[in-house]
mmCIF file of C-alpha atoms in Angstrom:
data_model
loop_
_atom_site.group_PDB
_atom_site.id
_atom_site.type_symbol
_atom_site.label_atom_id
_atom_site.label_comp_id
_atom_site.label_asym_id
_atom_site.label_seq_id
_atom_site.Cartn_x
_atom_site.Cartn_y
_atom_site.Cartn_z
ATOM 1 C CA UNK W 1 -22.471 -16.907 22.122
ATOM 2 C CA UNK W 2 -24.470 -13.677 21.993
ATOM 3 C CA UNK W 3 -24.290 -11.231 19.097
ATOM 4 C CA UNK W 4 -22.252 -8.594 20.943
ATOM 5 C CA UNK W 5 -19.638 -11.128 22.007
ATOM 6 C CA UNK W 6 -19.446 -12.458 18.437
ATOM 7 C CA UNK W 7 -18.801 -8.988 17.066
ATOM 8 C CA UNK W 8 -16.039 -8.394 19.606
ATOM 9 C CA UNK W 9 -14.426 -11.699 18.682
ATOM 10 C CA UNK W 10 -14.568 -10.936 14.965
ATOM 11 C CA UNK W 11 -13.035 -7.497 15.501
ATOM 12 C CA UNK W 12 -10.227 -9.001 17.562
ATOM 13 C CA UNK W 13 -9.493 -11.623 14.915
ATOM 14 C CA UNK W 14 -9.441 -8.966 12.186
ATOM 15 C CA UNK W 15 -7.049 -6.848 14.231
ATOM 16 C CA UNK W 16 -4.658 -9.752 14.732
ATOM 17 C CA UNK W 17 -4.820 -10.772 11.080
ATOM 18 C CA UNK W 18 -4.163 -7.229 9.898
ATOM 19 C CA UNK W 19 -1.132 -6.629 12.059
ATOM 20 C CA UNK W 20 0.213 -10.130 11.428
ATOM 21 C CA UNK W 21 0.049 -9.391 7.718
ATOM 22 C CA UNK W 22 1.958 -6.164 8.174
ATOM 23 C CA UNK W 23 4.585 -7.993 10.198
ATOM 24 C CA UNK W 24 4.896 -10.632 7.494
ATOM 25 C CA UNK W 25 5.712 -8.020 4.848
ATOM 26 C CA UNK W 26 8.450 -6.528 7.019
ATOM 27 C CA UNK W 27 10.459 -9.685 7.742
ATOM 28 C CA UNK W 28 13.805 -9.250 6.007
ATOM 29 C CA UNK W 29 14.457 -12.992 5.924
ATOM 30 C CA UNK W 30 11.068 -13.960 4.516
ATOM 31 C CA UNK W 31 11.802 -15.645 1.175
ATOM 32 C CA UNK W 32 8.811 -17.965 0.830
ATOM 33 C CA UNK W 33 7.149 -15.917 -1.918
ATOM 34 C CA UNK W 34 8.254 -13.693 -4.733
ATOM 35 C CA UNK W 35 7.279 -12.213 -8.074
ATOM 36 C CA UNK W 36 8.478 -14.810 -10.575
ATOM 37 C CA UNK W 37 8.838 -18.542 -11.144
ATOM 38 C CA UNK W 38 7.507 -21.122 -8.726
ATOM 39 C CA UNK W 39 7.174 -18.503 -5.976
ATOM 40 C CA UNK W 40 5.383 -15.937 -8.171
ATOM 41 C CA UNK W 41 1.877 -14.505 -7.730
ATOM 42 C CA UNK W 42 0.136 -17.278 -9.652
ATOM 43 C CA UNK W 43 1.472 -19.757 -7.075
ATOM 44 C CA UNK W 44 1.015 -17.780 -3.841
ATOM 45 C CA UNK W 45 -2.204 -19.541 -2.895
ATOM 46 C CA UNK W 46 -0.471 -22.936 -2.983
ATOM 47 C CA UNK W 47 2.608 -21.939 -0.993
ATOM 48 C CA UNK W 48 0.890 -21.967 2.399
ATOM 49 C CA UNK W 49 -2.603 -22.533 3.831
ATOM 50 C CA UNK W 50 -2.256 -19.040 5.265
ATOM 51 C CA UNK W 51 -2.115 -17.700 1.693
ATOM 52 C CA UNK W 52 -5.330 -19.345 0.469
ATOM 53 C CA UNK W 53 -7.038 -16.008 -0.195
ATOM 54 C CA UNK W 54 -4.364 -15.183 -2.777
ATOM 55 C CA UNK W 55 -5.989 -17.838 -4.964
ATOM 56 C CA UNK W 56 -9.552 -18.079 -3.655
ATOM 57 C CA UNK W 57 -10.367 -14.516 -2.619
ATOM 58 C CA UNK W 58 -13.025 -12.518 -4.429
ATOM 59 C CA UNK W 59 -11.972 -9.043 -3.268
ATOM 60 C CA UNK W 60 -8.322 -9.066 -4.279
ATOM 61 C CA UNK W 61 -5.979 -6.228 -5.172
ATOM 62 C CA UNK W 62 -4.648 -4.579 -7.252
ATOM 63 C CA UNK W 63 -7.230 -3.864 -9.955
ATOM 64 C CA UNK W 64 -7.326 -2.000 -13.239
ATOM 65 C CA UNK W 65 -8.936 1.402 -12.734
ATOM 66 C CA UNK W 66 -11.543 2.022 -15.427
ATOM 67 C CA UNK W 67 -15.218 2.955 -15.687
ATOM 68 C CA UNK W 68 -15.337 4.238 -12.110
ATOM 69 C CA UNK W 69 -18.624 5.660 -10.865
ATOM 70 C CA UNK W 70 -18.291 9.391 -10.168
ATOM 71 C CA UNK W 71 -19.513 10.209 -6.673
ATOM 72 C CA UNK W 72 -19.221 13.128 -4.262
ATOM 73 C CA UNK W 73 -17.064 11.351 -1.687
ATOM 74 C CA UNK W 74 -15.776 12.543 1.662
ATOM 75 C CA UNK W 75 -12.328 14.103 1.694
ATOM 76 C CA UNK W 76 -9.315 12.209 2.954
ATOM 77 C CA UNK W 77 -8.040 14.305 5.863
ATOM 78 C CA UNK W 78 -4.261 13.928 6.069
ATOM 79 C CA UNK W 79 -2.626 14.489 9.435
ATOM 80 C CA UNK W 80 0.940 13.910 8.312
ATOM 81 C CA UNK W 81 3.799 15.549 10.163
ATOM 82 C CA UNK W 82 7.567 15.380 10.257
ATOM 83 C CA UNK W 83 8.901 12.026 11.342
ATOM 84 C CA UNK W 84 12.187 10.402 12.179
ATOM 85 C CA UNK W 85 12.186 7.214 10.178
ATOM 86 C CA UNK W 86 14.047 4.021 9.500
ATOM 87 C CA UNK W 87 14.504 2.439 6.099
ATOM 88 C CA UNK W 88 15.229 -1.141 5.132
ATOM 89 C CA UNK W 89 15.267 -3.667 2.344
ATOM 90 C CA UNK W 90 12.911 -6.457 3.428
ATOM 91 C CA UNK W 91 13.631 -8.769 0.517
ATOM 92 C CA UNK W 92 10.502 -7.759 -1.399
ATOM 93 C CA UNK W 93 10.671 -3.957 -1.467
ATOM 94 C CA UNK W 94 12.159 -0.901 0.214
ATOM 95 C CA UNK W 95 10.089 0.021 3.258
ATOM 96 C CA UNK W 96 10.161 3.081 5.496
ATOM 97 C CA UNK W 97 8.700 2.774 8.993
ATOM 98 C CA UNK W 98 7.430 6.006 10.525
ATOM 99 C CA UNK W 99 7.074 7.302 14.041
ATOM 100 C CA UNK W 100 3.680 7.484 15.681
ATOM 101 C CA UNK W 101 1.675 10.647 15.217
ATOM 102 C CA UNK W 102 0.762 10.707 11.520
ATOM 103 C CA UNK W 103 -2.666 9.546 10.376
ATOM 104 C CA UNK W 104 -5.577 9.966 8.022
ATOM 105 C CA UNK W 105 -9.243 10.408 8.867
ATOM 106 C CA UNK W 106 -11.613 8.768 6.410
ATOM 107 C CA UNK W 107 -15.354 8.374 6.916
ATOM 108 C CA UNK W 108 -14.855 9.579 10.512
ATOM 109 C CA UNK W 109 -12.382 6.775 11.238
ATOM 110 C CA UNK W 110 -8.810 7.545 12.255
ATOM 111 C CA UNK W 111 -6.206 5.317 10.660
ATOM 112 C CA UNK W 112 -2.651 5.585 11.970
ATOM 113 C CA UNK W 113 0.188 5.627 9.457
ATOM 114 C CA UNK W 114 2.534 2.684 10.050
ATOM 115 C CA UNK W 115 4.833 2.510 7.046
ATOM 116 C CA UNK W 116 5.170 3.091 3.344
ATOM 117 C CA UNK W 117 6.828 1.050 0.611
ATOM 118 C CA UNK W 118 7.300 0.908 -3.158
ATOM 119 C CA UNK W 119 6.369 -1.233 -6.161
ATOM 120 C CA UNK W 120 7.650 -1.197 -9.734
ATOM 121 C CA UNK W 121 5.835 -0.929 -12.026
ATOM 122 C CA UNK W 122 2.657 0.369 -10.433
ATOM 123 C CA UNK W 123 0.375 -2.373 -9.157
ATOM 124 C CA UNK W 124 -2.809 -0.506 -10.007
ATOM 125 C CA UNK W 125 -3.218 0.370 -13.653
ATOM 126 C CA UNK W 126 -5.295 3.110 -15.272
ATOM 127 C CA UNK W 127 -7.203 1.832 -18.300
ATOM 128 C CA UNK W 128 -4.684 -0.951 -18.597
ATOM 129 C CA UNK W 129 -1.606 1.265 -18.378
ATOM 130 C CA UNK W 130 0.878 1.120 -15.513
ATOM 131 C CA UNK W 131 3.000 3.925 -14.111
ATOM 132 C CA UNK W 132 6.730 3.590 -13.445
ATOM 133 C CA UNK W 133 6.160 2.997 -9.721
ATOM 134 C CA UNK W 134 3.566 3.090 -6.963
ATOM 135 C CA UNK W 135 3.948 3.988 -3.312
ATOM 136 C CA UNK W 136 1.659 2.552 -0.633
ATOM 137 C CA UNK W 137 1.065 4.416 2.633
ATOM 138 C CA UNK W 138 -0.279 1.752 5.011
ATOM 139 C CA UNK W 139 -2.633 2.877 7.802
ATOM 140 C CA UNK W 140 -4.447 0.847 10.449
ATOM 141 C CA UNK W 141 -7.523 1.390 12.589
ATOM 142 C CA UNK W 142 -6.442 0.070 15.982
ATOM 143 C CA UNK W 143 -10.059 -0.529 17.010
ATOM 144 C CA UNK W 144 -11.050 -2.880 14.184
ATOM 145 C CA UNK W 145 -7.824 -3.996 12.538
ATOM 146 C CA UNK W 146 -9.027 -2.668 9.190
ATOM 147 C CA UNK W 147 -6.432 -1.102 6.935
ATOM 148 C CA UNK W 148 -6.610 1.968 4.710
ATOM 149 C CA UNK W 149 -3.884 2.148 2.100
ATOM 150 C CA UNK W 150 -3.269 5.362 0.205
ATOM 151 C CA UNK W 151 -1.710 4.567 -3.154
ATOM 152 C CA UNK W 152 0.100 7.152 -5.267
ATOM 153 C CA UNK W 153 1.384 6.596 -8.783
ATOM 154 C CA UNK W 154 4.963 7.715 -9.369
ATOM 155 C CA UNK W 155 6.020 8.851 -12.837
ATOM 156 C CA UNK W 156 9.190 10.176 -14.442
ATOM 157 C CA UNK W 157 9.537 13.942 -14.646
ATOM 158 C CA UNK W 158 12.305 16.317 -15.610
ATOM 159 C CA UNK W 159 13.547 17.191 -12.122
ATOM 160 C CA UNK W 160 14.453 15.369 -8.957
ATOM 161 C CA UNK W 161 11.875 15.381 -6.187
ATOM 162 C CA UNK W 162 13.476 17.064 -3.198
ATOM 163 C CA UNK W 163 10.808 15.625 -0.891
ATOM 164 C CA UNK W 164 11.837 12.080 -1.833
ATOM 165 C CA UNK W 165 15.584 12.695 -2.090
ATOM 166 C CA UNK W 166 16.485 11.385 1.374
ATOM 167 C CA UNK W 167 14.668 8.129 0.621
ATOM 168 C CA UNK W 168 16.061 7.439 -2.842
ATOM 169 C CA UNK W 169 19.571 8.502 -1.841
ATOM 170 C CA UNK W 170 19.615 5.947 0.983
ATOM 171 C CA UNK W 171 17.995 2.805 -0.381
ATOM 172 C CA UNK W 172 19.874 -0.196 1.036
ATOM 173 C CA UNK W 173 20.971 -2.709 -1.582
ATOM 174 C CA UNK W 174 21.027 -5.644 0.841
ATOM 175 C CA UNK W 175 18.309 -7.073 3.057
ATOM 176 C CA UNK W 176 18.762 -6.316 6.721
ATOM 177 C CA UNK W 177 17.501 -4.630 9.836
ATOM 178 C CA UNK W 178 15.952 -1.148 9.690
ATOM 179 C CA UNK W 179 18.481 1.689 9.850
ATOM 180 C CA UNK W 180 17.927 5.345 10.653
ATOM 181 C CA UNK W 181 17.309 7.453 7.586
ATOM 182 C CA UNK W 182 19.484 10.213 8.997
ATOM 183 C CA UNK W 183 17.004 13.055 8.778
ATOM 184 C CA UNK W 184 13.362 13.673 9.498
ATOM 185 C CA UNK W 185 10.958 13.449 6.588
ATOM 186 C CA UNK W 186 8.195 15.918 5.924
ATOM 187 C CA UNK W 187 5.598 13.250 5.204
ATOM 188 C CA UNK W 188 3.027 15.714 3.867
ATOM 189 C CA UNK W 189 5.521 16.801 1.202
ATOM 190 C CA UNK W 190 5.480 13.269 -0.215
ATOM 191 C CA UNK W 191 1.859 13.738 -1.302
ATOM 192 C CA UNK W 192 0.621 15.347 -4.535
ATOM 193 C CA UNK W 193 -1.089 18.719 -4.467
ATOM 194 C CA UNK W 194 -4.534 17.311 -5.291
ATOM 195 C CA UNK W 195 -6.288 14.638 -3.226
ATOM 196 C CA UNK W 196 -9.063 13.454 -5.560
ATOM 197 C CA UNK W 197 -9.089 9.671 -5.414
ATOM 198 C CA UNK W 198 -10.451 6.329 -6.549
ATOM 199 C CA UNK W 199 -11.655 3.933 -3.873
ATOM 200 C CA UNK W 200 -12.734 0.317 -3.578
ATOM 201 C CA UNK W 201 -12.638 -2.481 -1.024
ATOM 202 C CA UNK W 202 -9.778 -4.906 -1.553
ATOM 203 C CA UNK W 203 -6.845 -6.778 -0.113
ATOM 204 C CA UNK W 204 -3.172 -6.715 0.645
ATOM 205 C CA UNK W 205 -1.238 -7.110 -2.604
ATOM 206 C CA UNK W 206 1.223 -9.494 -0.943
ATOM 207 C CA UNK W 207 0.662 -12.754 0.945
ATOM 208 C CA UNK W 208 -1.467 -13.500 2.908
ATOM 209 C CA UNK W 209 -3.676 -11.309 0.655
ATOM 210 C CA UNK W 210 -6.054 -10.496 3.543
ATOM 211 C CA UNK W 211 -9.227 -8.782 2.327
ATOM 212 C CA UNK W 212 -9.227 -6.017 4.941
ATOM 213 C CA UNK W 213 -8.080 -2.997 2.914
ATOM 214 C CA UNK W 214 -9.949 0.144 1.955
ATOM 215 C CA UNK W 215 -7.964 1.355 -1.060
ATOM 216 C CA UNK W 216 -7.622 5.085 -1.661
ATOM 217 C CA UNK W 217 -5.707 5.621 -4.903
ATOM 218 C CA UNK W 218 -4.960 9.284 -5.504
ATOM 219 C CA UNK W 219 -5.764 10.506 -8.999
ATOM 220 C CA UNK W 220 -2.745 12.837 -9.223
ATOM 221 C CA UNK W 221 0.705 11.262 -9.674
ATOM 222 C CA UNK W 222 3.955 12.425 -8.093
ATOM 223 C CA UNK W 223 6.878 13.110 -10.430
ATOM 224 C CA UNK W 224 10.376 11.804 -9.725
ATOM 225 C CA UNK W 225 13.554 12.018 -11.766
ATOM 226 C CA UNK W 226 14.545 9.033 -13.855
ATOM 227 C CA UNK W 227 17.622 8.667 -11.625
ATOM 228 C CA UNK W 228 15.391 8.362 -8.563
ATOM 229 C CA UNK W 229 13.220 5.755 -10.237
ATOM 230 C CA UNK W 230 16.353 3.841 -11.265
ATOM 231 C CA UNK W 231 17.620 3.871 -7.677
ATOM 232 C CA UNK W 232 14.685 1.600 -6.856
ATOM 233 C CA UNK W 233 14.358 -0.396 -10.075
ATOM 234 C CA UNK W 234 18.061 -1.278 -9.963
ATOM 235 C CA UNK W 235 17.138 -3.157 -6.769
ATOM 236 C CA UNK W 236 13.639 -4.321 -7.717
ATOM 237 C CA UNK W 237 13.009 -4.227 -11.438
ATOM 238 C CA UNK W 238 9.659 -5.972 -10.973
ATOM 239 C CA UNK W 239 7.812 -6.376 -7.687
ATOM 240 C CA UNK W 240 4.196 -5.844 -8.702
ATOM 241 C CA UNK W 241 1.307 -8.257 -8.404
ATOM 242 C CA UNK W 242 -0.745 -8.385 -11.639
ATOM 243 C CA UNK W 243 -4.219 -6.866 -11.552
ATOM 244 C CA UNK W 244 -7.168 -9.013 -10.435
ATOM 245 C CA UNK W 245 -10.839 -8.864 -11.481
ATOM 246 C CA UNK W 246 -12.899 -6.158 -9.808
ATOM 247 C CA UNK W 247 -15.963 -8.375 -9.964
ATOM 248 C CA UNK W 248 -19.073 -6.866 -8.431
ATOM 249 C CA UNK W 249 -17.203 -4.472 -6.162
ATOM 250 C CA UNK W 250 -17.894 -0.755 -6.357
ATOM 251 C CA UNK W 251 -15.135 1.367 -7.880
ATOM 252 C CA UNK W 252 -15.753 5.012 -7.076
ATOM 253 C CA UNK W 253 -14.098 8.245 -8.229
ATOM 254 C CA UNK W 254 -14.209 11.333 -6.045
ATOM 255 C CA UNK W 255 -15.604 14.271 -8.058
ATOM 256 C CA UNK W 256 -14.666 17.072 -5.645
#
């Protein structure tokens, strides 16, 4: 097999793995892993051969953010628009699927936004401290199968976030099929005002823990009301994977 053919094959495999992983996280009836007991994160690697990286991987996520190297990084270019969406409880989190058309451009690669979902408390920690929640905007490069996930920490503020109101007012309490949210979301309004970010190479934070994710964790949190946070934590009080060792991976902080 020549080198060019090998590269094509590897890219195809990565694409299939990436999208299969995204499909796995969206199956409402998928109950073969969880966040506590015999199905908790410390056991994921033993639950299925497909989950081996959860135990054996060396580029796993999330990580504790500390001692990042300050570098002049490229900007994340957000191309988020308004989108009709559907929301559902997939048994592990609340997920919102978005229409085609929104994307980010990072290092001259276009990653299409597929969905976003929530964790409580935050999966990434800052100097050992977690935030109330974390939202993950999952993007995919259709050419390579690589993922870019924009993470944003969510903290309690004094006022309700109008941008997030339609989401937190309509969180389904039972698992089931996606249902229309009822109104279009201004996806750009879900972002903080500043886009400085931490970045490292990592993995999905849920099985199969595929190590195909470029993490882009924004440095500025978004504030929600305590009632909005409770709307999620009443459903999922704890759905966060504990942090994993960074190892020899680079952890960079944008200084722009």
